[in-house]
XYZ file of C-alpha atoms in Angstrom:
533
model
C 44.683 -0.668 1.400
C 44.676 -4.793 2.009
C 41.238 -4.770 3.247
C 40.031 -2.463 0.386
C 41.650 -4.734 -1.995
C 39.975 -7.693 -0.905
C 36.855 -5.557 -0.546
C 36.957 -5.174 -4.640
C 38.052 -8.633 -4.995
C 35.167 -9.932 -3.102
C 32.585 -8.248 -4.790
C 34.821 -8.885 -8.411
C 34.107 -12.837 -7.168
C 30.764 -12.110 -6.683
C 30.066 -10.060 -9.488
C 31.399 -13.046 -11.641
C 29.434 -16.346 -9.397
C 26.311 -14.121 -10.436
C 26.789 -14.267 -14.148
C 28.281 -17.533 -14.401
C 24.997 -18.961 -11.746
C 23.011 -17.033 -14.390
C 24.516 -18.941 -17.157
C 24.366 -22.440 -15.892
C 20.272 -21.830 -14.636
C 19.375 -20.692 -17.913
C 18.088 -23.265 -20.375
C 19.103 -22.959 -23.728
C 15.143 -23.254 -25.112
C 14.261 -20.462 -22.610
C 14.105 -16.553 -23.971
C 17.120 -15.375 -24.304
C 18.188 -13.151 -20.705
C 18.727 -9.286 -20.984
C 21.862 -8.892 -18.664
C 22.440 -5.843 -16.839
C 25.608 -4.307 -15.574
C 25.065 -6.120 -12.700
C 23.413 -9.602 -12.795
C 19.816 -10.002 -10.949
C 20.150 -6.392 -10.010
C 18.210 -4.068 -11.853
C 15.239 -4.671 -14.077
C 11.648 -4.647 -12.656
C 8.514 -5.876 -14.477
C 7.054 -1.982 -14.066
C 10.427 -1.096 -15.972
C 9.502 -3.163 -18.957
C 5.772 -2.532 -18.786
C 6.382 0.879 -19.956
C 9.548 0.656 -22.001
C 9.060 -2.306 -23.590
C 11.578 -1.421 -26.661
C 14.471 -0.708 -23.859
C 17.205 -2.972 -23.843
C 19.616 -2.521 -21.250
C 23.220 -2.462 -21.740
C 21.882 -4.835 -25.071
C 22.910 -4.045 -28.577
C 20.823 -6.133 -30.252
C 17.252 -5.428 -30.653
C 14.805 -6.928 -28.833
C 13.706 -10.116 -28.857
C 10.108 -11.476 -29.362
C 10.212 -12.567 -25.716
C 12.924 -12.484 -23.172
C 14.146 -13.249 -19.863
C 14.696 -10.858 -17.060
C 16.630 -12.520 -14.006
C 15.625 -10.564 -10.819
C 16.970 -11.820 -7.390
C 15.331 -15.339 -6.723
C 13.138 -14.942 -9.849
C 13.085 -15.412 -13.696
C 10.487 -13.103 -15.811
C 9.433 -13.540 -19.227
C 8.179 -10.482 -20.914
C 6.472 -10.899 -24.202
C 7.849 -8.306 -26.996
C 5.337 -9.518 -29.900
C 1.553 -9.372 -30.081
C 1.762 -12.880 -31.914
C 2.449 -14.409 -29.316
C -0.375 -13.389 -27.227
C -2.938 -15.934 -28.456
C -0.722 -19.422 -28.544
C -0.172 -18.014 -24.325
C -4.358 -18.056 -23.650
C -4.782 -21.200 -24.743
C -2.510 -22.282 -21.630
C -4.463 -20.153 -19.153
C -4.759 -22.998 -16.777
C -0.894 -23.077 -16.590
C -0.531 -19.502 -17.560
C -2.712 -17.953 -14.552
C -3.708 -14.564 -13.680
C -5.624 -16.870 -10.847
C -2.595 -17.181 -8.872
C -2.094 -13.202 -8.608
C -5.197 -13.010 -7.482
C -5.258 -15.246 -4.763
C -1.958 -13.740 -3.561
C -3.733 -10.475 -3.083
C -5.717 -12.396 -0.133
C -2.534 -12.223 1.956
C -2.153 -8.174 1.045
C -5.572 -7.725 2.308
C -5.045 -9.457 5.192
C -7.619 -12.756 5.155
C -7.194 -15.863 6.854
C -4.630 -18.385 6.436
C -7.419 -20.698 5.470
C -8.858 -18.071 3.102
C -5.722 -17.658 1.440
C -5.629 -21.378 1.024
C -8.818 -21.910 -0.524
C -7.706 -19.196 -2.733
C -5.095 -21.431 -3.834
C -6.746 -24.185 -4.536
C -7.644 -26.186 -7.741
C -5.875 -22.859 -9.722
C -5.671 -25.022 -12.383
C -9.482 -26.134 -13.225
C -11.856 -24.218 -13.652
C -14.104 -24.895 -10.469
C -11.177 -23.262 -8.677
C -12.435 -20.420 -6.077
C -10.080 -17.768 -7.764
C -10.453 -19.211 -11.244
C -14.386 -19.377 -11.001
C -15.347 -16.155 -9.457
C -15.276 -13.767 -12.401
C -17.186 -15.932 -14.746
C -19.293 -16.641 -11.726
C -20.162 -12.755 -11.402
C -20.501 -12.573 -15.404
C -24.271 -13.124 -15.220
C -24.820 -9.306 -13.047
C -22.606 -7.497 -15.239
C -23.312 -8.530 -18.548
C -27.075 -6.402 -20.179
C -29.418 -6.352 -17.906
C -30.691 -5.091 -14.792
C -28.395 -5.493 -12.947
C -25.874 -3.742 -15.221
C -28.701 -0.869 -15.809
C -28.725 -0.483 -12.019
C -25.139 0.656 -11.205
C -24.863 2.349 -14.167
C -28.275 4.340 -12.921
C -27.160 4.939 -9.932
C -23.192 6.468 -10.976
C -24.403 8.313 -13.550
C -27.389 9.890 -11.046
C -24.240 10.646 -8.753
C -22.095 12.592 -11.569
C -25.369 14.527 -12.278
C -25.962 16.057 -8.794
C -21.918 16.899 -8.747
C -22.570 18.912 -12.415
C -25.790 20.628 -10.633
C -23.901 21.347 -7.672
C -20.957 22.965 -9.347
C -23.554 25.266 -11.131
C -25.125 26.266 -8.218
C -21.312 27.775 -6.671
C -21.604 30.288 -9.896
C -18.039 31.034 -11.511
C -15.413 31.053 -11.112
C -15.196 27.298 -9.542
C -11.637 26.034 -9.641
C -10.535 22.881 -9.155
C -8.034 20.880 -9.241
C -9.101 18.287 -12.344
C -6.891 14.667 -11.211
C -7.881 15.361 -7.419
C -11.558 15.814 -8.584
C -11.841 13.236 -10.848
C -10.685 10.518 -8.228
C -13.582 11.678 -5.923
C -16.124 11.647 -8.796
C -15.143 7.962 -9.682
C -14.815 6.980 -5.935
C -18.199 8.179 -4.966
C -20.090 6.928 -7.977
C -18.375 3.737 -8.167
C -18.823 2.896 -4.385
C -22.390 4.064 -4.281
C -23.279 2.209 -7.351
C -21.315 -1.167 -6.145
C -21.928 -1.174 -2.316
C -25.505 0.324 -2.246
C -27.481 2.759 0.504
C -25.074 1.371 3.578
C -21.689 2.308 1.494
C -18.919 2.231 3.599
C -17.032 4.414 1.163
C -19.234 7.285 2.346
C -17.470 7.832 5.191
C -14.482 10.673 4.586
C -12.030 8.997 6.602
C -12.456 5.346 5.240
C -12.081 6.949 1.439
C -8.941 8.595 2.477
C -7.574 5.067 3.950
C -8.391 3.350 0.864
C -6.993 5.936 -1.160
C -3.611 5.433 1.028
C -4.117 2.024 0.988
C -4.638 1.775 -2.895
C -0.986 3.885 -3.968
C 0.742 1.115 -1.509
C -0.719 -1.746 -2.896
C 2.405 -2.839 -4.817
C 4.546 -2.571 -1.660
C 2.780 -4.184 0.943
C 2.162 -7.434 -1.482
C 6.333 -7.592 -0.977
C 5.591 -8.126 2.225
C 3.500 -11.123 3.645
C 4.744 -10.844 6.759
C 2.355 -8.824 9.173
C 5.309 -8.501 11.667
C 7.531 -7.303 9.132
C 4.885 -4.690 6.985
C 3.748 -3.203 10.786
C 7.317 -2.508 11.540
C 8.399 -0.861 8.052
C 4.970 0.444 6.810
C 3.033 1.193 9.847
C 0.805 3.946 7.946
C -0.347 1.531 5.082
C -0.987 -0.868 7.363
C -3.016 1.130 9.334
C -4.914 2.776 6.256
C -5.763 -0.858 5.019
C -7.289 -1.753 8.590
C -9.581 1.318 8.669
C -10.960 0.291 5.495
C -10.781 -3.309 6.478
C -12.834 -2.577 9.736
C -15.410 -0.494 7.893
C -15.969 -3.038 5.077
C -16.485 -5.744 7.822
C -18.947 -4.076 9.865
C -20.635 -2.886 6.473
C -21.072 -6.898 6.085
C -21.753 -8.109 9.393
C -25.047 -5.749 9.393
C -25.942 -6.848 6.127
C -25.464 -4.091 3.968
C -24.733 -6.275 1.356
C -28.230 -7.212 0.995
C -29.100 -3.816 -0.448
C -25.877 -3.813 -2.752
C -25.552 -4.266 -6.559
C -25.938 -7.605 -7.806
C -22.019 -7.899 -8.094
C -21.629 -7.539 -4.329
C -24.623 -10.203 -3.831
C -22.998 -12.513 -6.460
C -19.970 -12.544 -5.099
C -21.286 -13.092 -1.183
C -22.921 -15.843 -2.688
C -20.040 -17.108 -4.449
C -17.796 -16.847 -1.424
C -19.834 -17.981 1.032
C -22.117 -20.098 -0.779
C -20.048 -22.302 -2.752
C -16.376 -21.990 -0.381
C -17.745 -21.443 3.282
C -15.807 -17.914 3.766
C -16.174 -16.441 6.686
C -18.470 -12.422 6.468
C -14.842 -11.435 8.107
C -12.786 -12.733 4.785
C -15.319 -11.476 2.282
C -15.460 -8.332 3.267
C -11.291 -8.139 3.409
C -11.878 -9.625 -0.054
C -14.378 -6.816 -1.074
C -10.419 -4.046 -0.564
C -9.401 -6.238 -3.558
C -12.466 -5.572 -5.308
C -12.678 -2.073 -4.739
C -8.924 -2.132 -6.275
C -10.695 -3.996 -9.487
C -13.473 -1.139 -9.880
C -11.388 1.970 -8.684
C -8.081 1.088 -9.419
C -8.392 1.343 -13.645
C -10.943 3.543 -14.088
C -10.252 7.020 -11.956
C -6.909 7.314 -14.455
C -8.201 6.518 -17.499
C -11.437 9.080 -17.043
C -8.607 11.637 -16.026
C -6.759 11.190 -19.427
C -9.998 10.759 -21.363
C -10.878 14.035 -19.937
C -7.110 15.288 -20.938
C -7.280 14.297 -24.836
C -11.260 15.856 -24.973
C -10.576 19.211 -23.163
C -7.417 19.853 -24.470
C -8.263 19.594 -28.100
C -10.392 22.803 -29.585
C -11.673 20.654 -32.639
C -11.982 17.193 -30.790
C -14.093 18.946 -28.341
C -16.323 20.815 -30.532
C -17.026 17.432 -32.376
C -18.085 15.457 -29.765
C -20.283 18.299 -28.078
C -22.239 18.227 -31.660
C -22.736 14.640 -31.220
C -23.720 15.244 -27.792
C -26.155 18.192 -28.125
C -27.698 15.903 -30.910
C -28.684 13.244 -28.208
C -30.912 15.818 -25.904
C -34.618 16.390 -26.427
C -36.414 19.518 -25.288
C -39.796 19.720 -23.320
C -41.498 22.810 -24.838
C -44.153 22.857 -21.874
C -41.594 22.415 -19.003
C -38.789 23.948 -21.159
C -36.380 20.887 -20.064
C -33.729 19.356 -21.930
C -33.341 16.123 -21.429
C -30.013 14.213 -22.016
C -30.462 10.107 -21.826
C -27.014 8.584 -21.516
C -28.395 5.080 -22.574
C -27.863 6.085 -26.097
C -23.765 7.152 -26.018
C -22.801 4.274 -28.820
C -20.651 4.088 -31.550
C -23.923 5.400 -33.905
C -24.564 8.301 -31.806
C -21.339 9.314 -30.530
C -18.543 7.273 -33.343
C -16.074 10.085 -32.067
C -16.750 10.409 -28.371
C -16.422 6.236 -28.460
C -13.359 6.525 -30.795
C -11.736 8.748 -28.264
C -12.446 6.399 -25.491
C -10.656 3.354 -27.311
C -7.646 5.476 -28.412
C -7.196 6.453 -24.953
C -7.366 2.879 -23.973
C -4.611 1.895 -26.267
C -2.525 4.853 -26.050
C -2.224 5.290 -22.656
C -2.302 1.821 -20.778
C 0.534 0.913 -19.117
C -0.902 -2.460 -17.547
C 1.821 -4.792 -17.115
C -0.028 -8.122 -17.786
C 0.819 -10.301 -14.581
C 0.903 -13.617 -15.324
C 2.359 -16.977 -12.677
C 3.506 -20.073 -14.766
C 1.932 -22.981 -12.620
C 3.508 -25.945 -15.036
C 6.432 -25.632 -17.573
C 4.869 -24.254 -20.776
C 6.243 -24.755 -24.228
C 5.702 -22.866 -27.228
C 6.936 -22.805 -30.847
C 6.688 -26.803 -31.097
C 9.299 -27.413 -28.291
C 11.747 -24.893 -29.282
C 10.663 -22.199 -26.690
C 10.630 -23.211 -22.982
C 9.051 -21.214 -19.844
C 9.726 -22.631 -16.649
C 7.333 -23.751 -13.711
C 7.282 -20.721 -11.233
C 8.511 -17.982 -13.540
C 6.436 -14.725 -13.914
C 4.922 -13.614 -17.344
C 4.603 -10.135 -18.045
C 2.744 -9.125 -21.100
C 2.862 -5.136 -21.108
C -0.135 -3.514 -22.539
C 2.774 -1.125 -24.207
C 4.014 -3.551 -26.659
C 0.865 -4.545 -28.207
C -0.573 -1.297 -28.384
C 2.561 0.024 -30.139
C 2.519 -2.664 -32.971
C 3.587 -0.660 -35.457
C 2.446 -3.421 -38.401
C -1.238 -3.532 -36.124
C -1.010 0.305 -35.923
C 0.713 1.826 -38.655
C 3.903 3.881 -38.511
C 2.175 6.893 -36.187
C 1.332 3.927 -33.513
C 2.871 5.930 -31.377
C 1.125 9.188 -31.640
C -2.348 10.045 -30.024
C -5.020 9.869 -33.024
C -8.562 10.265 -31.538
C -9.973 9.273 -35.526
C -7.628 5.891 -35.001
C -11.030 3.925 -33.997
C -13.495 5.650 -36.550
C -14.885 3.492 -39.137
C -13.720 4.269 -42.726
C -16.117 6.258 -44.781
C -14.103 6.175 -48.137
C -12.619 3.900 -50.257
C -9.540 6.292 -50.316
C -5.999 4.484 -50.163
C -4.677 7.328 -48.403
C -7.182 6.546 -44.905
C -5.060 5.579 -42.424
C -7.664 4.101 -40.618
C -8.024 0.090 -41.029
C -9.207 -2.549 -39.940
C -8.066 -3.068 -35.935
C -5.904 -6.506 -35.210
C -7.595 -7.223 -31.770
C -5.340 -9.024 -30.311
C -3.177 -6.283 -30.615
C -5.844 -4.266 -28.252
C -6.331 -5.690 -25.010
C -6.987 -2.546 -23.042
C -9.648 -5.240 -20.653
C -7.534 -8.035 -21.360
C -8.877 -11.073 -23.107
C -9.223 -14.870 -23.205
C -10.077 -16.009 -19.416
C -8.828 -12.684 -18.092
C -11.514 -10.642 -19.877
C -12.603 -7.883 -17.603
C -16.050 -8.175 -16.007
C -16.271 -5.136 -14.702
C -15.640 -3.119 -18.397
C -18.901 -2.192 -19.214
C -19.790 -0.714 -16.228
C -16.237 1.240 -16.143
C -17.238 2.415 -20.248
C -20.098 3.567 -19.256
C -19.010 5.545 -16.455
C -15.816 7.108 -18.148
C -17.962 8.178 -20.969
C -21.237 9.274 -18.429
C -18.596 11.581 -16.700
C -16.960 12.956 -19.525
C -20.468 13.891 -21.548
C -21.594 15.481 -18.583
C -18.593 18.060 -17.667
C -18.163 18.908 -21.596
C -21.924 19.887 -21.792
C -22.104 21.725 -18.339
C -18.825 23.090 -18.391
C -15.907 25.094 -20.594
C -12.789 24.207 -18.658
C -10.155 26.336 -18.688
C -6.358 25.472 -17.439
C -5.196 28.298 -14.689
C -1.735 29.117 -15.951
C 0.255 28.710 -18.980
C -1.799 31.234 -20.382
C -4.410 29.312 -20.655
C -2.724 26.625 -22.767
C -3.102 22.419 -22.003
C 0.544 21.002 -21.059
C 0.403 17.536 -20.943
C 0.787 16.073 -17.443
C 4.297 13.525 -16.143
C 3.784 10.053 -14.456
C 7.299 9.652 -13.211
C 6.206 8.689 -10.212
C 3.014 6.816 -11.287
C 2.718 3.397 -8.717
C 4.356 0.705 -10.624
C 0.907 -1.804 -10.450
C -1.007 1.053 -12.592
C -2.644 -0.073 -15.549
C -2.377 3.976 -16.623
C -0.387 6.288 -15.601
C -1.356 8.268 -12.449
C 0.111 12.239 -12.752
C 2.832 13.810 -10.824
C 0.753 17.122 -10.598
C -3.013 17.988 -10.478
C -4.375 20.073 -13.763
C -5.309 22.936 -11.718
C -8.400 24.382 -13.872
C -11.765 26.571 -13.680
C -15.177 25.358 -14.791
C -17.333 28.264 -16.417
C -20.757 27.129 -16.489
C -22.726 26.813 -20.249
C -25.711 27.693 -20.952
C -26.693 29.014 -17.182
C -30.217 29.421 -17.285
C -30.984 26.062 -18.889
C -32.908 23.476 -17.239
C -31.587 19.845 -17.238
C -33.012 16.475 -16.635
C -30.169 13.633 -16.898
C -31.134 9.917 -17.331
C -30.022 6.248 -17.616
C -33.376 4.599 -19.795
C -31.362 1.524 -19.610
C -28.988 -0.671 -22.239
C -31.802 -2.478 -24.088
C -29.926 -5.930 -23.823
C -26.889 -4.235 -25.861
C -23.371 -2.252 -24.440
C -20.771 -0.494 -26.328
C -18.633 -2.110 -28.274
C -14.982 -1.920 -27.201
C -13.093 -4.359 -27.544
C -12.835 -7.667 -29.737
C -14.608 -9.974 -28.354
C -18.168 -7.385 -27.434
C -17.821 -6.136 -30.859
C -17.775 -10.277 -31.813
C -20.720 -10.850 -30.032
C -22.649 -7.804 -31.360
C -22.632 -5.635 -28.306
C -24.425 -8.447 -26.966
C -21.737 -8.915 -23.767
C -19.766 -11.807 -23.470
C -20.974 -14.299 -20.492
């Protein structure tokens, strides 16, 4: 009885030296901290990327940005979309850099890679603050651009001829297949004839690798992540070892211009070693795989599953091909999906983006940073979340139904009715590719794919969910990885593809984007489609 007296009196003690320690270390001009039962214990950024209205064991609501105290480390999590732009104007002290250069030790480069990743984070001449604007240039319009897209889109079309070839019924399992389709485009559009990817058993690493991500970044220590993840380790070194001989016999020279680019950023302008780049290229491969495969699987979830959505956007679709009396081939050209050709398609695409990111926003404060004249303080070394979740739920950006699934959300007006609920979008309260100096380089490519993919299986294909009678259940993410930017589901969509129109001939092509993408987000749709460099 003694000892388990002083058992509960010890941890009483302790219970109080944690809230009073988190009392005396917090600043009065700093957001205001969300306690928990039990002080530094419990919330995690992932938590309050995807429930950013929760307020544990908190009356009152929530703030406009808080504080969550985690063992050794302060968060801030923004709560408000207004706050978004007066926080991008500090993006030298406000960096996304300093995430990314922490990834070098996850991947496993050098000690002196890692530390010219950390260097000069705060100018702009900085290795990981000058690489994306430094691969801008390849995947902005152009050839470049035209090229990968070419070559993912050629990919998709030999898996749709393929599939027609088997005869029905083909069934398949619609998450698992998706993932392949997006790995095996995306890695033969981005790493060119010698892809590494191609090999079964380095996909399957990476694919291991990818879902442990989070985890083995909580552990720096090689020692440490042998001895208590020995299979994620492993998984990251087959991919490592494969990406490294890809570059030591020069298979980068036949790659996209973003591999070339960024070989000739790396090595160029920093002096990396071929070893370091290509442990660099597992981050990459995070950067073009790691987005995309989910959001094409819940793009392909709001189209198939909706009667009337889908019958609209196959008009607009079938509206797009051309038909070759003499050869008696229809020929689809996926250079011209745009908001003229395809408003709903593209509408659906955007409403996905905003209704089903769950991107936590990373951010590392490098400086103190104040805000709100003085009045609001964020401490040197503190994390910044900014959850996509909050600004895409605005309800005064979004209207009341913000959080409902609307695939018209995006389509322009075409009355002067008072009753649309369509309006005019707030940008900054849709950052589905981020924004300011952490604008996606890679989203035009990853548009163009989702939408490729999607056009393609709706035209070739009725799907049909195997069970519930036939009926779409939407999928759970409980167990989606916690550095998702959308939700990854618990359980495949097992489904069977009845071919369309069998005994039509296709012919599937990429003419090219004419100097012009889709525009997405703000700042494309600012520059008038034109790509921002």
């Amino acid at each position: 009885m003694v000892s388990l007296a002083l058992l509960l009196g010890s941890l009483a003690a302790l219970y109080l030296f944690l809230r009073a320690l988190l009392h005396l270390t917090q600043d009065t001009r700093e957001p205001p901290a969300l306690l928990t039962t039990l002080p530094s214990s419990n919330p995690s950024w992932a938590w309050s990327a995807r429930n950013p209205a929760s307020t544990p064991d908190c009356a009152t609501p929530t703030p406009p940005i808080y504080t969550l105290r985690l063992p050794f480390q302060r968060m801030y999590v923004v709560n408000e979309t207004s706050l978004i732009p007066p926080l991008q104007k500090h993006w030298r002290t406000v960096s996304f850099a300093a995430i990314a250069a922490d990834a070098g030790t996850t991947v496993g480069m050098s000690k002196s890679a890692v530390e010219v990743m950390h260097r000069d984070l705060n100018f702009e001449h900085g290795f990981s603050t000058s690489w994306p604007k430094y691969i801008m240039s390849v995947m902005a319009p152009g050839k470049d651009l035209d090229a990968i897209n070419r070559r993912s889109i050629e990919v998709f079309n030999a898996e749709m001829e393929r599939l027609r070839r088997e005869g029905y019924p083909i069934r398949i399992g619609l998450w698992e297949w998706t993932r392949k389709m997006i790995l095996s485009a995306t890695t033969e559009a981005v790493w060119g004839p010698e892809n590494p990817y191609r090999k079964p058993d380095v996909a399957s690493a990476w694919t291991t690798f990818e879902a442990g991500f989070l985890t083995l970044s909580m552990f720096p220590s090689p020692l440490l992540a042998s001895l208590l993840f020995p299979k994620l380790l492993h998984a990251r070194e087959v991919a490592a070892t494969a990406l490294i001989s890809y570059m030591h016999k020069g298979g980068y020279k036949t790659a996209s211009g973003l591999v070339r680019k960024r070989v000739e950023h790396h090595a160029g302008l920093f002096n990396l070693s071929l070893e370091d780049i290509a442990r660099g290229e597992l981050g990459n491969t995070f950067a073009v795989l790691g987005n995309t495969t989910p959001c094409a699987l819940w793009v392909l979830y709001h189209i198939l599953s909706s009667p009337t959505l889908l019958s609209s956007i196959r008009t607009e679709l079938s509206a797009l091909i051309t038909l070759d009396p003499t050869t008696n081939t229809h020929t689809l050209d996926l250079a011209f999906l745009n908001q003229s050709t395809c408003p709903v398609l593209l509408a659906t695409f955007q409403e996905t983006l905003r209704f089903r990111a769950v991107a936590p926003g990373p951010r590392v404060l490098l400086e103190d940073v104040s805000l709100n004249n003085g009045r609001v303080l964020l401490k040197k070394g503190a994390m910044l979340m900014i959850p996509a979740r909050v600004q895409h739920t605005d309800r005064e950006a979004w209207g009341e139904d913000a959080g409902r699934f609307d695939h018209r959300r995006f389509l322009p007006s075409t009355s002067n009715d008072s009753n649309d609920k369509r309006r005019k979008i707030n940008r900054t309260a849709f950052r589905p590719f981020g924004g300011g100096h952490v604008l996606c380089p890679g989203r035009h490519f990853a548009s163009t794919e989702i939408l490729s993919l999607a056009a393609l299986l709706v035209l070739h294909f009725d799907v049909v969910p195997v069970g519930n009678k036939g009926m779409w259940v939407e999928p759970t993410y409980e167990n989606s990885p916690a550095h998702a930017g959308f939700p990854a589901i618990d359980e495949d969509i097992q489904v069977e593809l009845v071919p369309r129109d069998v005994g039509r001939k296709w012919r599937v092509v990429y003419s090219g984007s004419g100097g012009k993408v889709m525009e997405i987000v703000g700042e494309d749709i600012e520059a008038g489609g034109r790509g921002v460099v």
